[in-house]
Coordinates of C-alpha atoms and ligand atoms in Angstrom, one line a residue:
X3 CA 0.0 0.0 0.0
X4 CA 1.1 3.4 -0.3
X5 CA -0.6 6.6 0.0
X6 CA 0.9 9.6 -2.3
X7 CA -0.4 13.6 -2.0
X8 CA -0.2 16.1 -4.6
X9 CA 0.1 19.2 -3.9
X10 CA 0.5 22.8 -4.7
X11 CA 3.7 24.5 -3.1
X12 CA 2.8 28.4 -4.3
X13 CA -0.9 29.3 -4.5
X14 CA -2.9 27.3 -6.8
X15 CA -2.6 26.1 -10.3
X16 CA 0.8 24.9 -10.4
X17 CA -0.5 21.8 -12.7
X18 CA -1.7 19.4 -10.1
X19 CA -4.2 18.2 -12.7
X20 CA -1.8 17.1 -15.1
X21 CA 0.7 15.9 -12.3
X22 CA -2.0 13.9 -11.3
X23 CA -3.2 12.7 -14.6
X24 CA -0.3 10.9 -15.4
X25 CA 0.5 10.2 -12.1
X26 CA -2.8 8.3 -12.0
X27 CA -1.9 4.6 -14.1
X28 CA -0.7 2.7 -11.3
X29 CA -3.3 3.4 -8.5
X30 CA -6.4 2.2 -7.4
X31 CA -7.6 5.0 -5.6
X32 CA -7.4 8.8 -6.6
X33 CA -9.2 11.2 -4.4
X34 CA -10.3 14.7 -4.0
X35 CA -10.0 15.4 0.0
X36 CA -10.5 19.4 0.1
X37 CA -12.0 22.2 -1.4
X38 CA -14.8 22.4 -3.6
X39 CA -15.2 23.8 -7.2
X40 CA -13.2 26.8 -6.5
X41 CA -10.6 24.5 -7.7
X42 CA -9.9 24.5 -11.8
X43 CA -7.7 21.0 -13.0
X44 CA -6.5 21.5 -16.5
X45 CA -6.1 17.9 -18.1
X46 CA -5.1 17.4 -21.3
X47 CA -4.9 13.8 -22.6
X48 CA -5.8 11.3 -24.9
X49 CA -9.6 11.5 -24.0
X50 CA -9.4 15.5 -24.8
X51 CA -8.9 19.0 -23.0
X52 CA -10.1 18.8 -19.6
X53 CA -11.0 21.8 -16.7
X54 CA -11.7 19.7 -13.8
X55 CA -13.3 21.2 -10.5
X56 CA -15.0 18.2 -8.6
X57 CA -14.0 15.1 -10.3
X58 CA -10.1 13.5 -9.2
X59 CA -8.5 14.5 -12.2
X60 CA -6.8 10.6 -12.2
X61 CA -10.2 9.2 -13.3
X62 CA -8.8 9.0 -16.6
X63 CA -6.9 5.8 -15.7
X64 CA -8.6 3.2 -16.6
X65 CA -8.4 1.0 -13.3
X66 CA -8.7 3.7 -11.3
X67 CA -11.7 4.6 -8.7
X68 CA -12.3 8.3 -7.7
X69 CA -13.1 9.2 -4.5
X70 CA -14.5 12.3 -2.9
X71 CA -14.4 13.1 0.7
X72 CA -15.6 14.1 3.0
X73 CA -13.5 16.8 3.6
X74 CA -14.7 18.5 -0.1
X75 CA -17.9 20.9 -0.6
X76 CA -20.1 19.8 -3.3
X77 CA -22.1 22.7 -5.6
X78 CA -24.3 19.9 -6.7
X79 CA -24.8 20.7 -10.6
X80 CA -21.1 21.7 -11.0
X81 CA -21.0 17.8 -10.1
X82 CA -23.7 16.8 -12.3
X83 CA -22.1 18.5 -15.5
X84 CA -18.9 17.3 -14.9
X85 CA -20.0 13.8 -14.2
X86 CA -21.8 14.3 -17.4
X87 CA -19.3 15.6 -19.0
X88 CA -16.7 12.6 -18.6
X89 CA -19.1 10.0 -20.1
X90 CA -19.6 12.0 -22.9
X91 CA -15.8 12.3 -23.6
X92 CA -16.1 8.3 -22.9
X93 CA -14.4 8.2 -19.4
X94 CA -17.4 6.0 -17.5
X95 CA -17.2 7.1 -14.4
X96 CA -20.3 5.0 -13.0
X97 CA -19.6 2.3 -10.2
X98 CA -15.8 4.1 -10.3
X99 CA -16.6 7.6 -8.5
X100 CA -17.8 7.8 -5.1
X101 CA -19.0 10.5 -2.8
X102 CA -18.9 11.0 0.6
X103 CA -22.1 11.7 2.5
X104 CA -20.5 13.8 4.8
X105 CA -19.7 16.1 2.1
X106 CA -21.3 19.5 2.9
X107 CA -23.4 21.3 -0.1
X108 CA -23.2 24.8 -1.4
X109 CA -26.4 26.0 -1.3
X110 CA -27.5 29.3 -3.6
X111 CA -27.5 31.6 -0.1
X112 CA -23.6 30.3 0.5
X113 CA -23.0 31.9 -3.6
X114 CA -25.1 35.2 -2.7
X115 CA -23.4 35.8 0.5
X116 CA -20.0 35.1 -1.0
X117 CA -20.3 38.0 -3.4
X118 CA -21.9 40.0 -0.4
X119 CA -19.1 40.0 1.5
X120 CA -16.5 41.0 -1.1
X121 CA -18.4 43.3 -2.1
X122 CA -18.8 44.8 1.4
X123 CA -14.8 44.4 1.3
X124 CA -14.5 46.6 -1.8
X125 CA -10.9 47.1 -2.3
X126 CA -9.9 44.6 0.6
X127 CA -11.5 42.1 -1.4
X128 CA -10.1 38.5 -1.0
X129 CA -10.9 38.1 -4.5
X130 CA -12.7 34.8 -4.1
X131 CA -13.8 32.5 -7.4
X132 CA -17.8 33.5 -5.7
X133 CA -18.4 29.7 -6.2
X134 CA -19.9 29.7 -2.1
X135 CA -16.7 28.7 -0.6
X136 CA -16.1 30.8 2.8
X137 CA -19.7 30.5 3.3
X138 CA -20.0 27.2 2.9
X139 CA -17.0 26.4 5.0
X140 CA -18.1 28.6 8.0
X141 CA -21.3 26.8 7.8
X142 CA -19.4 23.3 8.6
X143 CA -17.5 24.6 11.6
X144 CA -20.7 26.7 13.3
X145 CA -22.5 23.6 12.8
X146 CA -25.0 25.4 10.3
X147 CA -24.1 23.1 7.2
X148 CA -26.0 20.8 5.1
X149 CA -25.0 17.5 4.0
X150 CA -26.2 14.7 1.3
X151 CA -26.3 12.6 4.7
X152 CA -29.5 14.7 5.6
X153 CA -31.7 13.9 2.6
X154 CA -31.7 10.6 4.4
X155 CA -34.4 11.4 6.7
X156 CA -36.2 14.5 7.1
X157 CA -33.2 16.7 8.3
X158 CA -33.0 18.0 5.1
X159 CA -36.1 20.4 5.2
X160 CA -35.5 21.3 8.6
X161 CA -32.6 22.2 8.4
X162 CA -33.1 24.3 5.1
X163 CA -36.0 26.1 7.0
X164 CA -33.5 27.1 9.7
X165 CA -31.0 28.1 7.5
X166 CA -33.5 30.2 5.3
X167 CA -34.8 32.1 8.2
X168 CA -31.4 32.8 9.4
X169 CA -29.7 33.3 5.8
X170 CA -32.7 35.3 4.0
X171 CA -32.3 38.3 6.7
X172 CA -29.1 38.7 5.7
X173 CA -29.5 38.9 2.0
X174 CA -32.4 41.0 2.4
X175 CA -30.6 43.5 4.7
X176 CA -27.8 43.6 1.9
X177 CA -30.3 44.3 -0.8
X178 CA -30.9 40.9 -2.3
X179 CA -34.1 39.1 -2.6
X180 CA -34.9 35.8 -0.6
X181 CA -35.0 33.0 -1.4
X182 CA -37.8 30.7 -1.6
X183 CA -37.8 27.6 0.6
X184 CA -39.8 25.1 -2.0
X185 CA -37.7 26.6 -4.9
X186 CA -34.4 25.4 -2.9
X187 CA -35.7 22.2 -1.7
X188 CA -37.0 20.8 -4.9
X189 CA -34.0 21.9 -7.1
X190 CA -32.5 20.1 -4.1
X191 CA -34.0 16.9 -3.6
X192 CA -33.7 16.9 -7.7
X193 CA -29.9 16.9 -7.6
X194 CA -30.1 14.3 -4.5
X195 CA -32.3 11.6 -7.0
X196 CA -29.5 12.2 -9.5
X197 CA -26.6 12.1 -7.7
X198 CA -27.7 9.1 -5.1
X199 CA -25.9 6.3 -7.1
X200 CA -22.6 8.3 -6.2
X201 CA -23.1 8.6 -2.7
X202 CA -21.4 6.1 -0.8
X203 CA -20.0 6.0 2.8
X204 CA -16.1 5.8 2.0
X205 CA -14.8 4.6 5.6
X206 CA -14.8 0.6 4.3
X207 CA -13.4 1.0 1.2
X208 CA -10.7 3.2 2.7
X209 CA -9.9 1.1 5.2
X210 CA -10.2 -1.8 3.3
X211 CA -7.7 -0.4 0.8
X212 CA -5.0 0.6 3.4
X213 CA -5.3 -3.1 4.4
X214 CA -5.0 -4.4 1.4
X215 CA -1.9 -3.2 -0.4
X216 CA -3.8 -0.4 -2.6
X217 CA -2.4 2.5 -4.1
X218 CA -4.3 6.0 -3.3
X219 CA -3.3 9.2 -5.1
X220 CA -4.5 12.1 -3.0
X221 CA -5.0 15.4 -5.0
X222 CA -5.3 19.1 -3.4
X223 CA -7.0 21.8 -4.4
X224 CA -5.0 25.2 -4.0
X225 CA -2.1 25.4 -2.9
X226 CA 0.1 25.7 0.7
X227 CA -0.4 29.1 0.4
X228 CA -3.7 29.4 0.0
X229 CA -4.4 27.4 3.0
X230 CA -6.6 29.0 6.0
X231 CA -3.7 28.7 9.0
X232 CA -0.2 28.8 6.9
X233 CA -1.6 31.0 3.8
X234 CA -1.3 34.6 3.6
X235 CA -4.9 34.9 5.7
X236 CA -7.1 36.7 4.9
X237 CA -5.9 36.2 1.1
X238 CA -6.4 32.5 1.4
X239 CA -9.2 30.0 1.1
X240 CA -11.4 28.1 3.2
X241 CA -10.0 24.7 3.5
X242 CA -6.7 23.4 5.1
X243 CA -4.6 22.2 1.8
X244 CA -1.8 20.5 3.2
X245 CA -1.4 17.0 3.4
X246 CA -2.8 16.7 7.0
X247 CA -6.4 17.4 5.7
X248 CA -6.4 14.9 3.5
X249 CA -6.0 12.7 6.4
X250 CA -9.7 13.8 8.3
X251 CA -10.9 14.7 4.6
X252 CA -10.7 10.8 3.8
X253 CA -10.0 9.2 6.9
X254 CA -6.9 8.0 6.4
X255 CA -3.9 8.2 8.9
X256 CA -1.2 10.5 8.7
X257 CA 1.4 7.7 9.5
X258 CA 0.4 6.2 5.9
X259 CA 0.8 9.6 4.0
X260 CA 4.7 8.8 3.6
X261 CA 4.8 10.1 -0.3
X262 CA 4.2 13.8 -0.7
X263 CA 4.9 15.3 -4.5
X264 CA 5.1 18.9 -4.3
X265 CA 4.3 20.6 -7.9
X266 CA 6.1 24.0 -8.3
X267 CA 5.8 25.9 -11.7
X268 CA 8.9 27.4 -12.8
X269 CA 7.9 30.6 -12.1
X270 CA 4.5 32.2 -10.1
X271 CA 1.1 32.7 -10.4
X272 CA -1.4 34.2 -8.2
X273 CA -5.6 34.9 -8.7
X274 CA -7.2 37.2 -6.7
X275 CA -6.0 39.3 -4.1
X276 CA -3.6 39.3 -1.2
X277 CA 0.7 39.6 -1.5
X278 CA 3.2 38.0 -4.4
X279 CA 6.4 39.0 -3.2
X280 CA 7.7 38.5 -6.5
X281 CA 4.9 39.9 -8.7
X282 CA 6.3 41.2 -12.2
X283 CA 3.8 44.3 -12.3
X284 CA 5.1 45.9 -16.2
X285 CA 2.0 44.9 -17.8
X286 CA 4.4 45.3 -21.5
X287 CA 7.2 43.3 -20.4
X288 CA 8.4 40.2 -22.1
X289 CA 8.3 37.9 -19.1
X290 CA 4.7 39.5 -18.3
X291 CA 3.4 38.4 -21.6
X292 CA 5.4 35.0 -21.3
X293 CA 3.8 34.1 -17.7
X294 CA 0.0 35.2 -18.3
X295 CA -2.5 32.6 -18.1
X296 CA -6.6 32.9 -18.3
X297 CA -8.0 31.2 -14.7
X298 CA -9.2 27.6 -15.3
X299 CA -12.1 28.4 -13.0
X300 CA -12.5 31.8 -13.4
X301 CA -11.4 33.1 -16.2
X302 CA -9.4 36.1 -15.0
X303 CA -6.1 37.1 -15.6
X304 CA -3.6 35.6 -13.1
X305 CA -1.0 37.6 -11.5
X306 CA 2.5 36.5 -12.3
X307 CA 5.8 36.7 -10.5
X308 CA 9.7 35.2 -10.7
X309 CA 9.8 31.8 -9.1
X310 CA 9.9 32.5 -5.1
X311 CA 12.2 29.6 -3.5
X312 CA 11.4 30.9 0.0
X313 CA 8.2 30.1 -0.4
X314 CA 8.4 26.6 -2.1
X315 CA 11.2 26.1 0.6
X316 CA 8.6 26.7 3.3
X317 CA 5.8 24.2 1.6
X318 CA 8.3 21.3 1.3
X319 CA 8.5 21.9 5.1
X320 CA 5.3 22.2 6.2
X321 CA 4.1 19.3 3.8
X322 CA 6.9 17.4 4.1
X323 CA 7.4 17.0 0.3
X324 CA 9.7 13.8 -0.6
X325 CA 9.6 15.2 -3.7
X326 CA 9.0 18.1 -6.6
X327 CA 7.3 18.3 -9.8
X328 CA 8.8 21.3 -11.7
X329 CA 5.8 22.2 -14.4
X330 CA 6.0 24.5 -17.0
X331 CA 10.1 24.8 -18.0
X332 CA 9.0 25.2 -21.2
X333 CA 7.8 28.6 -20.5
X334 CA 11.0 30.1 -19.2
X335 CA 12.5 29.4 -22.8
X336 CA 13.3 32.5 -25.0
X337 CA 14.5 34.7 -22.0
X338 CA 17.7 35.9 -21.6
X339 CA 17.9 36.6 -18.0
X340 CA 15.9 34.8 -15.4
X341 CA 15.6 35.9 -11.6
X342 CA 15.0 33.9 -8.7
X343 CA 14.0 35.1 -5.4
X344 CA 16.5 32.7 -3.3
X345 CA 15.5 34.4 0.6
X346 CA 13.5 37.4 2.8
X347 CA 15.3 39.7 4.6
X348 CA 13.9 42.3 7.2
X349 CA 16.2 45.2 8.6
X350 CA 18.9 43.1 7.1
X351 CA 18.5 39.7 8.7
X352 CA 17.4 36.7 7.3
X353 CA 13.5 35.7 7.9
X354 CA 11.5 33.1 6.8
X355 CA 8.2 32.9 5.3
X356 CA 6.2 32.5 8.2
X357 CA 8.1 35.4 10.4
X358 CA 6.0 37.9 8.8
X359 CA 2.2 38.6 8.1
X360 CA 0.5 39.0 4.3
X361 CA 0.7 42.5 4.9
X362 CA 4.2 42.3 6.2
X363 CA 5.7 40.5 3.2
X364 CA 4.7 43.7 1.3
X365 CA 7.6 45.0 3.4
X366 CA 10.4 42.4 3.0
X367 CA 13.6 43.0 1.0
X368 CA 13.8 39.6 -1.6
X369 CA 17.2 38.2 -2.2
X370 CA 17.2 37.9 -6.2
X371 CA 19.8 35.8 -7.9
X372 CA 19.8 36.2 -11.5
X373 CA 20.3 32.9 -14.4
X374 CA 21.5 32.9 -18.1
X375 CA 17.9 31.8 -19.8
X376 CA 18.3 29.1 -22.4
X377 CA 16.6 29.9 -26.1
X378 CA 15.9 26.7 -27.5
X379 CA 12.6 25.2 -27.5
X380 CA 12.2 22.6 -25.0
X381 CA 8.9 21.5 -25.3
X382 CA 10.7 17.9 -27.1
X383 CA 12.6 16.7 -24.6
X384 CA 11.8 13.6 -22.6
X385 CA 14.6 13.4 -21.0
X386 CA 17.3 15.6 -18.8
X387 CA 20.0 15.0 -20.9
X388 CA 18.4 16.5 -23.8
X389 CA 17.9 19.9 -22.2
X390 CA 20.1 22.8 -22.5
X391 CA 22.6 23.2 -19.4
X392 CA 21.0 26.6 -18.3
X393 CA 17.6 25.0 -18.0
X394 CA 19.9 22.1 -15.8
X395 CA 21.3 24.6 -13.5
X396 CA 17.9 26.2 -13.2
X397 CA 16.6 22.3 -11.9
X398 CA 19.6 22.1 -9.7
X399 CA 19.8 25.6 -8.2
X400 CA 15.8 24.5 -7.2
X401 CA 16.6 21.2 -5.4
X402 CA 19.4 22.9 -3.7
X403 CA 17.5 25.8 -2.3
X404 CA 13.8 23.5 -1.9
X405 CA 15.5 20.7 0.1
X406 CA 13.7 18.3 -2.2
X407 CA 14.7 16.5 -5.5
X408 CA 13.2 17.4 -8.7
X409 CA 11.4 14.1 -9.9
X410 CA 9.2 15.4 -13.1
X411 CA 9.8 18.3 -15.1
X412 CA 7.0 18.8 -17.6
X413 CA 7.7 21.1 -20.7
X414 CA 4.4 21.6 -22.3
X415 CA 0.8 21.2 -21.0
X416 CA 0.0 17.5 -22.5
X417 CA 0.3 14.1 -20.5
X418 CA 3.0 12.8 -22.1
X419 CA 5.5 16.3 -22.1
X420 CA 7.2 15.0 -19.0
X421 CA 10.6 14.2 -18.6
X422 CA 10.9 11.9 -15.6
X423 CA 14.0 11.4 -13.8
Ligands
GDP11 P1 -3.9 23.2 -11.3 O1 -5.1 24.0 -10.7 O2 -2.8 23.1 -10.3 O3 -4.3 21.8 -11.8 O4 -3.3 24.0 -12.5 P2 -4.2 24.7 -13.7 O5 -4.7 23.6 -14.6 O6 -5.2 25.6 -13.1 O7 -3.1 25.6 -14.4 C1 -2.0 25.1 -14.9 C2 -1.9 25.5 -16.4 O8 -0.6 25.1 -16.9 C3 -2.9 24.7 -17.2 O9 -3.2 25.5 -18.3 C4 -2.1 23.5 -17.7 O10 -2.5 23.0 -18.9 C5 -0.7 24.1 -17.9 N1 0.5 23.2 -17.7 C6 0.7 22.3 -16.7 N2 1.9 21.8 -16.8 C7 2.5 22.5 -17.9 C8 3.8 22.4 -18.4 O11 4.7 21.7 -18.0 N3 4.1 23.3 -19.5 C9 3.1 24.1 -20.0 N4 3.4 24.9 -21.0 N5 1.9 24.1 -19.5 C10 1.6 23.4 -18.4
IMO12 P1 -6.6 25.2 -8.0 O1 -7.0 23.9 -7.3 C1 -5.8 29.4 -7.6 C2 -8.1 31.6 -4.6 C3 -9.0 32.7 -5.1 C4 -9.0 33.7 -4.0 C5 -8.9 32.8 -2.8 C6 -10.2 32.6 -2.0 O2 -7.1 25.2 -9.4 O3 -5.2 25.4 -7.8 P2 -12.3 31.1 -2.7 O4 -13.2 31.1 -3.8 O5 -11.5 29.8 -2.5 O6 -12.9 31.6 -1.4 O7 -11.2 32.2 -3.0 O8 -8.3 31.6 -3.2 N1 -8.3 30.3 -5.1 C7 -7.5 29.7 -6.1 N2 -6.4 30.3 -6.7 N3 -6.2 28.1 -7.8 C8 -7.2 27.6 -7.1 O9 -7.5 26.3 -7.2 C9 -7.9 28.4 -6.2 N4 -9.0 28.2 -5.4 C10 -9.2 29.4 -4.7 O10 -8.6 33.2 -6.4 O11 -7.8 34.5 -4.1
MG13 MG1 -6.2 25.6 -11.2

């Protein structure tokens, strides 16, 4: 048996959803155990071009089954369409994807109060996808939530009514219009009846799997620093992304979570608000235009910023990452200079990461150490010998400064534009 986590060591899309894509052939299991659909997996495989939200993006092996825990919120027709979605492409996902019961559900109030409070924020925004999340997640913990557990008996309408009452004052105060409880329940109760087959206590088949020499792939949504305790609060998200929620998001023990992979693109991105020490903010610059990216989720424009070791330093710590999966090389190519942030320093010293506050790493003096780019196109190469030195000295100079070896090194966005080490 062994139990591998994916995660993200900067703040979202770093390419988890490819990393776990091909990642994905020799498991068994492959599970979602955070988040919700604020999360946005690009895939891009034989099967097609893939943005994932709900769905483990490793259902694309065929001998895989995908779990999703407890520890995920559900927006019930994002499911729906993506379940939908896969058999179209021809990935049956029936009798392979299971659901937790425990899962708690966005409901429409969680989406209306999301953009309420931003708005109230106005230019302290978080900058949140709007998909329900905080809302949702705040519900869980003050015991206010909803699960698919509670269309079981009659919990669900009574706790909808509650909830109504409670949530309906508040949109109203803000200026929205309630909502209607038999509106709510029965576009409820209609997503239950179709997503019933799913739902499936996961506690057996977990177990069962840790005793029995299966393989689980777990794979986070966000990244470390986006997480609610160790992110750059309040620019983070609702969940706890590092590997120790995938352990109450599934139920399985931390002792077995002994293989983390930490995927790091080459450089930074950021969505939303809240500090990137080393944002690039010359809108006309060639390493601006190099770096942008459109949101898989949202469709904004991501920030972008130099790769920031300090900060993947500090999530193979925290995670304990046994190793990296460099994405997005390929992207670096053309430039003739490349900077790396290599440390913080404050009044002179040397900090870490976590010394300072998101509004205090606004104020911290980054140590920059500068690399000869490379100009060949890499996108070919499957293997390390085949890339140019520079791009070698860029892999090296990471493990050095990460602590972790680099494993994978992906050079374009498809499955197969890995080189593996
Ligand atoms: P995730 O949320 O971590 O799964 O990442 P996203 O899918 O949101 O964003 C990563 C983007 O980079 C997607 O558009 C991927 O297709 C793309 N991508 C992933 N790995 C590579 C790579 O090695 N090279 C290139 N060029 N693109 C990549
Ligand atoms: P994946 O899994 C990048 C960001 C939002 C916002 C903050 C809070 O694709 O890497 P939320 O809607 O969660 O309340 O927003 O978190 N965010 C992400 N950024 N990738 C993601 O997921 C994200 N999920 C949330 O942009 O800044
Ligand atoms: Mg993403």
């Amino acid at each position: 048996m062994t139990v591998t986590a994916v995660i993200g060591s900067q703040w979202g899309d770093e390419g988890k959803g490819k990393a776990v894509d091909f990642l994905a052939e020799r498991m068994d299991y492959v599970a979602r155990f955070n988040g919700g659909n604020n999360a946005g997996h690009t895939v891009i495989n034989d099967f097609g071009t893939f943005k994932i939200h709900l769905v483990p993006s490793g259902i694309f092996a065929q001998n895989t089954t995908g779990l999703i825990g407890g520890g995920v919120v559900i927006d019930p027709q994002v499911l729906i369409d993506e379940i939908e979605m896969l058999n179209k492409a021809g990935v049956a996902v029936d009798g392979r994807l299971w659901v937790s019961p425990r899962s708690h559900l966005i409901m429409p109030y969680h989406k209306i109060l999301d953009g309420l409070y931003e708005e109230a924020k106005g230019a302290g925004a978080t900058g949140t996808t709007r998909r329900g999340i905080g809302p949702v997640f705040a519900d869980k913990v003050s015991y206010n939530g909803i699960r698919w557990t509670d269309f079981t008996s009659d919990m669900f309408e009574q706790r909808l009514q509650v909830q109504l009452t409670l949530k309906n004052k508040i949109i109203v105060a803000l200026g929205g219009e309630a909502l209607k409880f038999e509106d709510v329940r029965d576009t409820y109760r209609g997503y239950y009846l179709k997503l019933k087959p799913y739902i499936r206590e996961l506690f057996s088949l977990v177990q069962d799997g840790l005793k029995t020499e299966k393989n689980f792939l777990l794979e986070q949504a966000m990244g470390t620093f986006l997480d609610t305790d160790w992110g750059t609060y309040p620019f983070v998200t609702a969940s706890t992304t590092i590997p120790a929620a995938a352990s109450a998001g599934l139920g399985i023990p931390p002792k077995h979570i002994t293989n983390v992979i930490g995927v790091t693109k080459a450089y930074t991105t950021r969505v939303g608000g809240g500090p990137l020490p080393t944002e690039i903010h010359d809108v006309e610059s060639e390493v601006y235009k190099k770096f942008g990216e459109v949101a898989a989720t949202t469709g904004r424009i991501r920030r972008v910023g130099w790769l920031d070791l300090e900060i993947v330093r500090t999530a193979v710590d925290l995670s304990g990452v046994t190793e990296l999966c460099l994405t997005k090389l390929d992207v670096l190519s053309g430039l003739d200079e490349i900077q790396v942030c290599v440390g913080y320093q404050l009044n002179g010293k040397d900090i870490r990461y976590a010394d300072v506050d998101a509004y205090g790493l606004d104020t911290v003096a980054l140590v920059y150490k500068k690399f000869k780019g490379w100009q060949q196109d890499i996108s070919k190469a499957r293997s390390f010998d085949e890339l140019p030195q520079e791009a070698k000295d860029y892999v090296s100079m990471i493990e050095e400064y990460a602590g972790a070896p680099v494993k994978w090194i992906g050079v374009g966005p498809e499955r197969d534009a890995t080189i593996r080490r």
